[in-house]
Short mmCIF file of C-alpha atoms in Angstrom, two decimals:
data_model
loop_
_atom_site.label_atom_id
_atom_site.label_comp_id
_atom_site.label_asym_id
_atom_site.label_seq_id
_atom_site.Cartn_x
_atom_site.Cartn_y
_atom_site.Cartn_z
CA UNK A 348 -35.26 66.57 -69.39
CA UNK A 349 -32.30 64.28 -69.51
CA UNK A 350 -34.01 61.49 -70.80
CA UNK A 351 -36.09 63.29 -73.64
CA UNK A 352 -32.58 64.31 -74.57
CA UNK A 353 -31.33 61.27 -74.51
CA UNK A 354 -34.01 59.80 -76.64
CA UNK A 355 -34.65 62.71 -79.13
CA UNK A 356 -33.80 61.30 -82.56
CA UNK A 357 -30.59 63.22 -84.52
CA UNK A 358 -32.66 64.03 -87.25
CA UNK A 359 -35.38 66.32 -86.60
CA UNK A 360 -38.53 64.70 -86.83
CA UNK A 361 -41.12 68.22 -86.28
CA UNK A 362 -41.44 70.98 -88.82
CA UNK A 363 -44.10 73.98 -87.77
CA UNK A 364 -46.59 71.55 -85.56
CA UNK A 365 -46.35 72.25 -82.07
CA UNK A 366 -43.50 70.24 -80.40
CA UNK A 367 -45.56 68.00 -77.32
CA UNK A 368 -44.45 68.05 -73.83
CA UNK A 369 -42.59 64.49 -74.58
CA UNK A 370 -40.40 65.73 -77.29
CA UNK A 371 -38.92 68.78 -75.08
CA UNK A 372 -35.27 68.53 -74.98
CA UNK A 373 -32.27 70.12 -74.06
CA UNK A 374 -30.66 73.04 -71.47
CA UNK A 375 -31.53 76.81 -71.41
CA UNK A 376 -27.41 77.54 -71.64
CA UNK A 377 -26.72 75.85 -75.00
CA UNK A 378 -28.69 79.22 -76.43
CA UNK A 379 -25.68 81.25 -74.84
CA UNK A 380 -23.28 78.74 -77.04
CA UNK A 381 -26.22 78.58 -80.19
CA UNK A 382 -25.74 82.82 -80.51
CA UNK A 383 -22.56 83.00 -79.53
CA UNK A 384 -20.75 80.33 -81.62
CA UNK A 385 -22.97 81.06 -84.50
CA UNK A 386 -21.90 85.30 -84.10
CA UNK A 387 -18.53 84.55 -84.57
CA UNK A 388 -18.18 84.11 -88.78
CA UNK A 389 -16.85 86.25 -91.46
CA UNK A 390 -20.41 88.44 -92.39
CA UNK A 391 -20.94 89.77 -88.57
CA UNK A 392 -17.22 90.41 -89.24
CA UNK A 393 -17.51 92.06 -92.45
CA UNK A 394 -20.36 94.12 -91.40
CA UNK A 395 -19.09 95.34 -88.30
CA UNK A 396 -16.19 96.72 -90.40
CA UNK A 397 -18.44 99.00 -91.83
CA UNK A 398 -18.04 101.64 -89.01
CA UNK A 399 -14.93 102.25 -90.02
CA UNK A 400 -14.72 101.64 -93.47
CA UNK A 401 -17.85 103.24 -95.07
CA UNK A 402 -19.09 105.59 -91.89
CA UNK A 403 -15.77 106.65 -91.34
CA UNK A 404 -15.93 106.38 -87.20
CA UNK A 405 -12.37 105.59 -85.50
CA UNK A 406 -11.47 103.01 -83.59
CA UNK A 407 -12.85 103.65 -79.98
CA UNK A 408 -16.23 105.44 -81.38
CA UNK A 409 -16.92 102.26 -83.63
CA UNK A 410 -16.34 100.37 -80.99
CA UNK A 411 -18.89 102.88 -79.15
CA UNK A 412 -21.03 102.58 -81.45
CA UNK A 413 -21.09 98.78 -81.88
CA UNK A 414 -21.80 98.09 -78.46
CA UNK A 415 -24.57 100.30 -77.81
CA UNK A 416 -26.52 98.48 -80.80
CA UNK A 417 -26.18 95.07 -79.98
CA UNK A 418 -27.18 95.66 -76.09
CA UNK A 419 -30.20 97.67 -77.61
CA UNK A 420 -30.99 95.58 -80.39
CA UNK A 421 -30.22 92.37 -78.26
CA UNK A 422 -33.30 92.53 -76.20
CA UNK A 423 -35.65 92.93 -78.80
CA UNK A 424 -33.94 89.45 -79.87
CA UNK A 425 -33.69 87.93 -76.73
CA UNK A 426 -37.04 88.63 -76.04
CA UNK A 427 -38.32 87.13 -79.02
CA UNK A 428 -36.23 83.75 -77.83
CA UNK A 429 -37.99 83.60 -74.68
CA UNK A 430 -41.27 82.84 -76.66
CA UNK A 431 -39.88 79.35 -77.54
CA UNK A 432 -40.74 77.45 -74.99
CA UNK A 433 -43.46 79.26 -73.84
CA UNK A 434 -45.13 78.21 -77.29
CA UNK A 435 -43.14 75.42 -78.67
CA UNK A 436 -43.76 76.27 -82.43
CA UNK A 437 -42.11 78.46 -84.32
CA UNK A 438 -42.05 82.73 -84.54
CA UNK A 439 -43.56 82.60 -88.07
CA UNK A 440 -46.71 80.12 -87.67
CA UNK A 441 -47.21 81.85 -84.27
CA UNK A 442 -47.69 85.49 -85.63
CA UNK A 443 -51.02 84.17 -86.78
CA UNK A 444 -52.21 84.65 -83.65
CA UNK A 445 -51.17 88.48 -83.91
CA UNK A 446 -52.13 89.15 -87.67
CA UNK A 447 -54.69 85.98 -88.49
CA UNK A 448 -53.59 82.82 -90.77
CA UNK A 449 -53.82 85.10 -94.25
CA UNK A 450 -52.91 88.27 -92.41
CA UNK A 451 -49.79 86.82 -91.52
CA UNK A 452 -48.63 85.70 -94.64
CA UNK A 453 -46.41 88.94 -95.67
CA UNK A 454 -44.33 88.63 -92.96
CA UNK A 455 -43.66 85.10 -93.66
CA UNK A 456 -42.02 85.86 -97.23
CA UNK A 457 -40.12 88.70 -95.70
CA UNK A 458 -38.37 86.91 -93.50
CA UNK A 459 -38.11 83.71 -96.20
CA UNK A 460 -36.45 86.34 -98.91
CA UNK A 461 -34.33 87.67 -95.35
CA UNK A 462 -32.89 84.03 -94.33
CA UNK A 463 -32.43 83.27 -98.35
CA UNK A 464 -30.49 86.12 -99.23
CA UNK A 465 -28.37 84.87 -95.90
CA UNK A 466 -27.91 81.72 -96.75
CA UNK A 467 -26.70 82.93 -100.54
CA UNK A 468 -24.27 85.53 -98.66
CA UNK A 469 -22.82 83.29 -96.44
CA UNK A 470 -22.10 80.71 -99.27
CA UNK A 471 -20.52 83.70 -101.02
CA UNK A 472 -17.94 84.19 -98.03
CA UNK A 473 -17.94 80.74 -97.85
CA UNK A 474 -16.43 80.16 -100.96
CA UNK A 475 -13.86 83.09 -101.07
CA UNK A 476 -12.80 81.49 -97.28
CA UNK A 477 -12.23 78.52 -98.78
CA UNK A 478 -10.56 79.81 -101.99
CA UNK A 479 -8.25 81.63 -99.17
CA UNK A 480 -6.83 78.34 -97.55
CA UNK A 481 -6.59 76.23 -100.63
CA UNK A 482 -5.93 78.55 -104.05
CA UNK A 483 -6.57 75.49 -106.09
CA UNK A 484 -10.18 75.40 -104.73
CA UNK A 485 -12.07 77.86 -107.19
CA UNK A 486 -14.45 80.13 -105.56
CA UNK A 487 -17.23 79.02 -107.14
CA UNK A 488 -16.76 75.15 -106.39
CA UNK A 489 -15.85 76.60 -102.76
CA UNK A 490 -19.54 78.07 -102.92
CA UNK A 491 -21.02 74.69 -103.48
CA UNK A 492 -18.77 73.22 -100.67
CA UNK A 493 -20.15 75.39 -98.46
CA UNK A 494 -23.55 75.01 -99.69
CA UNK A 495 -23.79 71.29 -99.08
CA UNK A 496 -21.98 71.42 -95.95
CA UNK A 497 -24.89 73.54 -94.22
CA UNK A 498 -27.35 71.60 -95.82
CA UNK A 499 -26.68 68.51 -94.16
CA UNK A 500 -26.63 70.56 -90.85
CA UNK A 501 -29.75 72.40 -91.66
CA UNK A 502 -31.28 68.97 -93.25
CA UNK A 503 -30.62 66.60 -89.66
CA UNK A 504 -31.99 70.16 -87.35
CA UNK A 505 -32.17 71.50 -84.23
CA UNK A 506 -29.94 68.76 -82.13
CA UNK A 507 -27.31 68.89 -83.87
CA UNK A 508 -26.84 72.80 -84.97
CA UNK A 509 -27.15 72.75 -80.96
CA UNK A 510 -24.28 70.23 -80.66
CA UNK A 511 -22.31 71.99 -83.64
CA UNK A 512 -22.44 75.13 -81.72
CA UNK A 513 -21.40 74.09 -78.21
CA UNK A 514 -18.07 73.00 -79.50
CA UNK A 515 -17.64 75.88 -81.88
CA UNK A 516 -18.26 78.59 -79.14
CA UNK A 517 -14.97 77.13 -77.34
CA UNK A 518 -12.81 76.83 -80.60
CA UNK A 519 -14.12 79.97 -82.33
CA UNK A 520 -13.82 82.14 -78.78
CA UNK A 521 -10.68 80.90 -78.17
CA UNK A 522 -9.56 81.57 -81.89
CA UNK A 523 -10.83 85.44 -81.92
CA UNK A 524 -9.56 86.35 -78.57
CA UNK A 525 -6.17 84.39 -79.72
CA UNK A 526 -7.15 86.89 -82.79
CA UNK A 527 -7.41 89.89 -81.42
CA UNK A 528 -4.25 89.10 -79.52
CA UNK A 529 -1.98 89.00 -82.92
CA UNK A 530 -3.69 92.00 -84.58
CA UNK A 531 -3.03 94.13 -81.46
CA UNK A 532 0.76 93.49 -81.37
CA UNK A 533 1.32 93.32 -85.04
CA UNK A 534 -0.57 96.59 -86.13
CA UNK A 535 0.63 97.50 -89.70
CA UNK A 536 -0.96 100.88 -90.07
CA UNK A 537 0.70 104.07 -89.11
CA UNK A 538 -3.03 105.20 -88.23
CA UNK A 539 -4.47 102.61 -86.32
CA UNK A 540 -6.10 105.02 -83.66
CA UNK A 541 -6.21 108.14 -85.58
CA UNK A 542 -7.78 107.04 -88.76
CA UNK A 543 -11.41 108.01 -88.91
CA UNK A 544 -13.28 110.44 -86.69
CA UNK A 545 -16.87 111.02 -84.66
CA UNK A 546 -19.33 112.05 -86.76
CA UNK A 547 -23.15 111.83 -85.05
CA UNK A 548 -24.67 110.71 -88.53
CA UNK A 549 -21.66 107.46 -88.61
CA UNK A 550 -21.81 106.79 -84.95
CA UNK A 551 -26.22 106.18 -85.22
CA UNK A 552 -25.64 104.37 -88.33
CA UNK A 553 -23.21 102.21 -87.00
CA UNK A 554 -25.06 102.05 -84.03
CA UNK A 555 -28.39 101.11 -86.17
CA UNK A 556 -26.19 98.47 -88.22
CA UNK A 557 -25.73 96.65 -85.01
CA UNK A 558 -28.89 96.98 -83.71
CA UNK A 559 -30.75 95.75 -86.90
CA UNK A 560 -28.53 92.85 -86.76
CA UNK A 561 -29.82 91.67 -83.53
CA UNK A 562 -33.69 92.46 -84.57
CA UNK A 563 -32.92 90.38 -88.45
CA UNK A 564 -32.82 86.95 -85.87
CA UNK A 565 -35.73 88.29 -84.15
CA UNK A 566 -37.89 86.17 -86.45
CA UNK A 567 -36.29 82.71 -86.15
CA UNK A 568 -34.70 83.46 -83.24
CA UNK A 569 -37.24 81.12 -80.92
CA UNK A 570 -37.56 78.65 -83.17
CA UNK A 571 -33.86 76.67 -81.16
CA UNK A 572 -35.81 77.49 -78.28
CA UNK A 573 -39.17 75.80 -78.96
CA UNK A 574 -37.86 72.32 -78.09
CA UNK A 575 -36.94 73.57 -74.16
CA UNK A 576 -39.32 72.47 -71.10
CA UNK A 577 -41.93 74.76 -71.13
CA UNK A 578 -41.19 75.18 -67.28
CA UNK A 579 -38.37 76.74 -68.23
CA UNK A 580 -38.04 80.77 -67.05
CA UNK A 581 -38.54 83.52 -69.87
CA UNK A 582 -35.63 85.08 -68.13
CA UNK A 583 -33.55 82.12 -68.19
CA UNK A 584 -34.28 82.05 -71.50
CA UNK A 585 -33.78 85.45 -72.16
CA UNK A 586 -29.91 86.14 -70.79
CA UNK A 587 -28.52 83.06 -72.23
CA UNK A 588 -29.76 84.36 -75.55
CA UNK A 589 -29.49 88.00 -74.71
CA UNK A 590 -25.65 87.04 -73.85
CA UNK A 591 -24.70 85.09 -76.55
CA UNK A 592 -25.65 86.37 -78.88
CA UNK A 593 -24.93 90.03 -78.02
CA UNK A 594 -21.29 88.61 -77.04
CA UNK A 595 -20.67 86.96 -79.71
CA UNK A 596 -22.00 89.36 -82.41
CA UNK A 597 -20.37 92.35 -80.67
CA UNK A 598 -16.52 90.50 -81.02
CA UNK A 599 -16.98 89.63 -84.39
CA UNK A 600 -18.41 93.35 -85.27
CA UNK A 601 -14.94 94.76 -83.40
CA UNK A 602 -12.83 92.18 -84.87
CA UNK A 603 -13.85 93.05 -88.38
CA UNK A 604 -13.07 97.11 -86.99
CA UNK A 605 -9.99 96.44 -85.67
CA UNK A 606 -8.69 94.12 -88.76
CA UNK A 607 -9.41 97.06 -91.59
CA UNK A 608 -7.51 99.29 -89.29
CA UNK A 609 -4.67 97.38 -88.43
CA UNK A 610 -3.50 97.85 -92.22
CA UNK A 611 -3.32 100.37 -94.69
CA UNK A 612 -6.65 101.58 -96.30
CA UNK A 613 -8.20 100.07 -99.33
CA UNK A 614 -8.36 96.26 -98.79
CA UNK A 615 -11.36 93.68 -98.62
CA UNK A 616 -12.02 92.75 -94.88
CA UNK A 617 -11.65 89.03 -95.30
CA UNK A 618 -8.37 89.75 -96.99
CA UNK A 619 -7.25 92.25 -94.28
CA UNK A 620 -8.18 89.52 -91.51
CA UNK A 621 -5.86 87.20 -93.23
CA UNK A 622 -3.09 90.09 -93.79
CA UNK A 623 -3.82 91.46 -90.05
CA UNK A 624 -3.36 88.11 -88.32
CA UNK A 625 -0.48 87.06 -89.94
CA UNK A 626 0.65 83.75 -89.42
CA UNK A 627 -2.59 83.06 -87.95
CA UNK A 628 -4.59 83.94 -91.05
CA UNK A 629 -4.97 80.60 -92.48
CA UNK A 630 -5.86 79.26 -89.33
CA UNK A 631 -8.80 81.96 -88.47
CA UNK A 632 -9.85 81.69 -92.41
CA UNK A 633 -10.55 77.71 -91.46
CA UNK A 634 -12.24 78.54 -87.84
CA UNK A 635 -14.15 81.45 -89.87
CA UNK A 636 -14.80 78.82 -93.06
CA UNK A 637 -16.24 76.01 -91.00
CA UNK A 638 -18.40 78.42 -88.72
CA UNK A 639 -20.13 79.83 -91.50
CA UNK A 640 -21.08 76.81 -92.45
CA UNK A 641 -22.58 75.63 -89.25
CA UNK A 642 -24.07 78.97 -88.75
CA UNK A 643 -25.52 79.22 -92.13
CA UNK A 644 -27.29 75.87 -91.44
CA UNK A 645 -29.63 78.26 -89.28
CA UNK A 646 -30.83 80.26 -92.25
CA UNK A 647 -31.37 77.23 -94.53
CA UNK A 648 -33.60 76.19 -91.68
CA UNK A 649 -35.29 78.93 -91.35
CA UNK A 650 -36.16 79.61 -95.10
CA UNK A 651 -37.39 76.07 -95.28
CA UNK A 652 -39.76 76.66 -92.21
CA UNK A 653 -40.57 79.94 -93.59
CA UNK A 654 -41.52 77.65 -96.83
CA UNK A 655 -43.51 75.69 -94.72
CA UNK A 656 -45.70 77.84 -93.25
CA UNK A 657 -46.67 79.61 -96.01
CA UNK A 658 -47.72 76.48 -98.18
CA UNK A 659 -49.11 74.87 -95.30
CA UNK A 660 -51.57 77.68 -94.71
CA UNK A 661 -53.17 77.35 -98.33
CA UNK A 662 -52.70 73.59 -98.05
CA UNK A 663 -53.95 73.05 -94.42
CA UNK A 664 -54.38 69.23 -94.72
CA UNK A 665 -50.81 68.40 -95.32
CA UNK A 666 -48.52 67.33 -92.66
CA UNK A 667 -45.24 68.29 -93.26
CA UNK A 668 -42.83 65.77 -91.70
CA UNK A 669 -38.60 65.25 -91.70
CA UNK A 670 -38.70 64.51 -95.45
CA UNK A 671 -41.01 67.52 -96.68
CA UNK A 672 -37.98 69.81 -94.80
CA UNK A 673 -35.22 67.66 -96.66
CA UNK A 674 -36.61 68.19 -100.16
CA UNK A 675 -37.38 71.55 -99.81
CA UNK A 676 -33.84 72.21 -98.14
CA UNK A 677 -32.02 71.05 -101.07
CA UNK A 678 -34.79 73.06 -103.31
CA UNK A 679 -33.51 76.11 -101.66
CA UNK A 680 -30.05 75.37 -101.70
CA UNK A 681 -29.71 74.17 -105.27
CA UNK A 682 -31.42 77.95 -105.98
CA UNK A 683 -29.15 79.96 -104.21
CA UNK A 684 -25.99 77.96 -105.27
CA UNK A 685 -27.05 79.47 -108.89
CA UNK A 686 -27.32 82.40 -107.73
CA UNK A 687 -24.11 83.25 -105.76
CA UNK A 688 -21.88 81.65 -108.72
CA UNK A 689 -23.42 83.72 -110.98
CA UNK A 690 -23.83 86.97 -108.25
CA UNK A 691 -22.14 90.08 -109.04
CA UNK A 692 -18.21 90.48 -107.12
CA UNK A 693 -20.36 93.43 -104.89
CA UNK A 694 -23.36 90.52 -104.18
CA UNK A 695 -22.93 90.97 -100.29
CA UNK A 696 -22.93 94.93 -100.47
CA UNK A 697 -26.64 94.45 -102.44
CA UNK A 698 -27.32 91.89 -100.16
CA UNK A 699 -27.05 94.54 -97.03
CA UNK A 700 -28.58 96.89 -98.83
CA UNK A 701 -31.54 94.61 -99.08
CA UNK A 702 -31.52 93.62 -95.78
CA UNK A 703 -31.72 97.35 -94.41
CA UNK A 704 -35.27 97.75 -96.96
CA UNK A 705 -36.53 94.35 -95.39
CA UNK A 706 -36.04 95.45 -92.16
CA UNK A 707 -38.17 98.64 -91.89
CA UNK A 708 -41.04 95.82 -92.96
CA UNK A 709 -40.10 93.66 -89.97
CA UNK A 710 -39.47 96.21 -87.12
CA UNK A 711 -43.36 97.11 -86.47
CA UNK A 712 -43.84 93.39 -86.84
CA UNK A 713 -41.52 92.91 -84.15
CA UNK A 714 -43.22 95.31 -82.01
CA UNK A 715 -46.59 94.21 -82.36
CA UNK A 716 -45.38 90.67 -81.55
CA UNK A 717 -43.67 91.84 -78.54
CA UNK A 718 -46.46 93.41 -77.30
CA UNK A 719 -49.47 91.02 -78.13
CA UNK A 720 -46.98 88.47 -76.35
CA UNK A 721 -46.09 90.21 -73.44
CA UNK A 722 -48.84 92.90 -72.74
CA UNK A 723 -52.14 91.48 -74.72
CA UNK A 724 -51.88 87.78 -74.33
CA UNK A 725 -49.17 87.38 -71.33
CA UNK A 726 -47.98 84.30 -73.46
CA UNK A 727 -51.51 82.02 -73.27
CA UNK A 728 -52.31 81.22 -77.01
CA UNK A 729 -54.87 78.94 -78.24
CA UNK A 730 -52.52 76.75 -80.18
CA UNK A 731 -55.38 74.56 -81.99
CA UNK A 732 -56.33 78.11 -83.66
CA UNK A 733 -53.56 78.58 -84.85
CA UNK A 734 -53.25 76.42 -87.23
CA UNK A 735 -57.10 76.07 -88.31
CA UNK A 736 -57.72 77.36 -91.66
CA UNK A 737 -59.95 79.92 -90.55
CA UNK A 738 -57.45 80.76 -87.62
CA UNK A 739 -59.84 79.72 -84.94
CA UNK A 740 -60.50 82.57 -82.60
CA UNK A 741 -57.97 84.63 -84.63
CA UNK A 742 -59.03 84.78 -87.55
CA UNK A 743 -57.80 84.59 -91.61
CA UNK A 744 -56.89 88.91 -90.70
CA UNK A 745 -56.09 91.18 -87.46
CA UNK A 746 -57.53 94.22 -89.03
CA UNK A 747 -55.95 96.20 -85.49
CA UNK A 748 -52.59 94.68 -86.35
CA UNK A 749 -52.38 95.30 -90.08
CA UNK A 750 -53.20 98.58 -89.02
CA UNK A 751 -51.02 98.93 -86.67
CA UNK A 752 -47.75 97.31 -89.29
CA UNK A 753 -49.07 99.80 -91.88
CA UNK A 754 -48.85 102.87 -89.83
CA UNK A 755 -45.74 101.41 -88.53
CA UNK A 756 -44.04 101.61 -91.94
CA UNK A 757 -45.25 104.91 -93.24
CA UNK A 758 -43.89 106.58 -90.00
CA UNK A 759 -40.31 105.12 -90.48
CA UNK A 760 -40.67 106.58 -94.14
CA UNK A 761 -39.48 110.06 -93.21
CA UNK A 762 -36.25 108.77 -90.97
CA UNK A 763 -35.16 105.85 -94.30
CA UNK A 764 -31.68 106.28 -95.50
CA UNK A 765 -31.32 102.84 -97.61
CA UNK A 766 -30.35 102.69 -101.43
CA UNK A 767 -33.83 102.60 -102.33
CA UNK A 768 -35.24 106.01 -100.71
CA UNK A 769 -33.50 108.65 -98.37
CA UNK A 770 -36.01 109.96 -95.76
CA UNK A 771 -35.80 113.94 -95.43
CA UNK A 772 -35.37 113.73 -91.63
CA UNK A 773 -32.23 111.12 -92.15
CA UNK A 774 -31.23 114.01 -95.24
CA UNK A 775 -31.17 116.24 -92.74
CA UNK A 776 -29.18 114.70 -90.01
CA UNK A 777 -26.30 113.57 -92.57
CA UNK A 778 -27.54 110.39 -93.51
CA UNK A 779 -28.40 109.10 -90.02
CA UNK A 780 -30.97 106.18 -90.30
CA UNK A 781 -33.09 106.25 -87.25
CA UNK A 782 -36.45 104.95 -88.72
CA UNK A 783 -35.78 101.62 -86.25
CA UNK A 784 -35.93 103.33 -83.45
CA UNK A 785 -39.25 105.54 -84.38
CA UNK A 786 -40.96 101.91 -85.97
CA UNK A 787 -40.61 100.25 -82.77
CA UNK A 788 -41.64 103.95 -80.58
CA UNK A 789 -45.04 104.05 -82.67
CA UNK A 790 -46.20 100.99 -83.38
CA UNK A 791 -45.44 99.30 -79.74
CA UNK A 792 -48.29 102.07 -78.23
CA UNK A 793 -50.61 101.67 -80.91
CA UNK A 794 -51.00 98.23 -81.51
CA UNK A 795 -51.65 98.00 -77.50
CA UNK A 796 -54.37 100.89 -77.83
CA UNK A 797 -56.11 98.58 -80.77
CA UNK A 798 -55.60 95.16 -79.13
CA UNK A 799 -56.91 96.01 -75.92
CA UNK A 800 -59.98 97.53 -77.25
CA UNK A 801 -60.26 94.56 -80.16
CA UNK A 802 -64.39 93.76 -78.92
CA UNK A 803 -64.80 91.08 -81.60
CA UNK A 804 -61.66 89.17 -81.27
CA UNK A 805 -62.73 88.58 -77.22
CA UNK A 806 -65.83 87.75 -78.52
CA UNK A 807 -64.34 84.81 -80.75
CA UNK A 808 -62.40 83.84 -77.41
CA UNK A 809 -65.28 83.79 -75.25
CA UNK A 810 -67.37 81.57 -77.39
CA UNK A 811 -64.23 79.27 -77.85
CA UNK A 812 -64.05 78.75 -74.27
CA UNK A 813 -67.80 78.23 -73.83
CA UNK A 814 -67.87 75.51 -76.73
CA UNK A 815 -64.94 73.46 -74.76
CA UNK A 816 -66.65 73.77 -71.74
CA UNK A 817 -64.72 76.49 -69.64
#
């Protein structure tokens, strides 16, 4: 392991192919410091404020509320991480084996459009971090700072966003605890604890807010995994993630509560960090500014992967190599540089809004990947068929697990509350959206009942096996 490390070039030489036993790198705790490090930036912040600000909780039940969604929505994630090594190719090219090379496909552009509109947030907050420590740095050129910044990370890979992040979990857990410790004795509210109240439809969406944050990694999550030993545990693998990144998340989702209170009402929550900390708020603006950047390397990665596979399965002859990911990495950044200079001041509050309509798309596929990993296949793929044109012995479609993602939508219709449609259960419990919770509860059951009775698919696998010899 050592020595792999050791001579494991800085810049990322693998896109999507599988990553060979001689290229495995690395130790199971740096995911505890990749998810924790890369928690701890202004949007987790920001969002976690929500609880207070928009669902109107108080302190202690956003708190509450916070917690129980990350340890939910956590495991889901974690679990997800623990298929890295086990595979060594990324979550996207390796749902083909639960949906079939075409079959796969819409998932692949959801989670591209996910880690884009990211990337273009987190260049937003970027930019207004920056314009925070140095007023004569325009947000917009502050946006394009940022930009380039996490596009050399994302552009040299997986070492070094590993590196990045073991030093920024110590300097960016240090700073919010040091944080924390200056808000709490310099509150400047009269109604720090009283403002804000329990209300069952604000404490489940808060709780739901949290949760979905965990699953939204769930589909690059094992891709900074893939380069471990394969002889590495799936639990090892599992609570470092689990840990980090529900740690890490979890602070930043109280800081950004505990900031907005700490004032009076009314103000921006990066503005109120830098009010609420005081003398400190230049310095946690910088920790905040330069940990977005190395975090947001992660989603410029993952677009470009995303990219990847879903050329790569229409072009199956090309081998994308270092410089295929470099070109298309400052493709995708030059595009959403555009677009957050010319975004609308609210661009972040769309972007969440988006994020909650993507992610009633990607909970059943979470599910069924869960379960075809865990319960159908017990983590033995055929990786040469998966990335065959014809999908080898899973074929171009999974007609049981389209099935299964359909009916996994429609029944989270009913429970929606996002801009775009409000569910007449969720109407009916005051706005709570619980359509997460019923995706995962129907799809999980059915999508076993379907695989384990898939005839034709074992077919394909028995004749595979009898063609190699087995």
């Amino acid at each position: 392991m050592t020595s792999a490390a050791n001579t494991a070039p800085l810049i990322e030489k693998h896109t999507i192919g599988y990553v060979p036993p001689q290229d495995r790198h690395g130790k199971v705790r740096d995911l505890f410091t990749l998810w924790f490090g890369g928690n701890i930036a202004p949007l987790p912040i920001v969002t976690g404020a929500l609880g207070v600000q928009l669902f109107h909780l108080n302190l202690v039940w956003g708190i509450v509320a916070i917690l129980v969604g990350h340890l939910l929505g956590g495991v889901l994630m974690a679990l997800h991480s623990a298929q890295g090594p086990q595979m060594g190719i990324p979550q996207m090219i390796q749902s083909r084996a639960q949906f079939g090379t075409l079959g796969a496909l819409l998932v692949v552009v959801i989670a591209g459009v996910m880690y884009i509109g990211f990337f273009a947030s987190n260049i937003v907050l970027a930019g207004k971090s920056l314009h925070g420590v140095v007023d004569a740095v325009p947000v917009p050129v502050g946006i394009v700072i940022g930009a380039l910044g996490s596009g050399i990370i994302g552009i040299i890979g997986y070492r070094f966003i590993h590196v990045l992040n073991r030093i920024g979990t110590w300097v960016l857990g240090i700073g919010i605890v040091v944080g924390f410790g200056y808000i709490f004795t310099h509150v400047q509210s009269d109604d720090f604890l009283s403002r804000g109240s329990f209300s069952l439809a604000g404490w489940l969406a808060t709780v739901s807010l949290a949760a979905l944050w965990q699953i939204a990694f769930a589909p690059y999550v094992s891709d900074y995994s893939r380069y471990l030993p394969a002889d590495v545990k799936v639990s090892s693998t599992f609570w470092t993630t689990y840990l980090g990144s529900a740690l890490g998340s979890s602070l930043s989702f109280i800081f950004g509560a505990v900031a907005v209170l700490a004032i009076p009402a009314g103000m921006d929550t990066m503005d109120a960090v830098k009010l609420a900390t005081g003398t400190l708020g230049p310095v946690m603006l910088v920790l905040f500014l330069l940990s977005v950047i190395s975090h947001n390397a992660l989603n410029l990665y993952g677009a470009v992967l995303s990219i990847i596979t879903l050329v790569q399965t229409f072009a199956y002859r090309w081998i994308p190599t270092a410089k295929s990911r470099a070109v298309l990495s400052l493709i995708v950044l030059s595009a959403c540089c555009v677009v957050a200079v010319f975004a609308s001041a609210d661009f972040i509050g769309h972007f969440v809004d988006m994020v909650l309509v993507l992610l009633v798309v990607l909970v059943p596929w979470t599910a069924i990947n869960l379960i075809d990993f865990y319960a159908i296949h017990k983590g033995d793929y055929d990786i040469q068929s998966i990335f065959q044109v014809d999908g080898g012995i899973y074929g171009r479609y999974n007609p049981q697990a389209l099935l299964a993602y359909a009916v996994g939508i429609v029944v989270q219709i009913p429970f929606m509350n996002t801009p775009l449609y409000v569910g007449p259960i969720s109407e009916h419990i005051n706005g709570a959206d619980l359509s997460w919770l019923v995706g995962l509860a129907v799809t999980s059951p059915l999508y076993w009942w379907l695989a384990s009775r898939d005839s034709a698919y074992r077919r394909r696998q028995l004749s595979a096996k009898l063609a190699m010899g087995h």
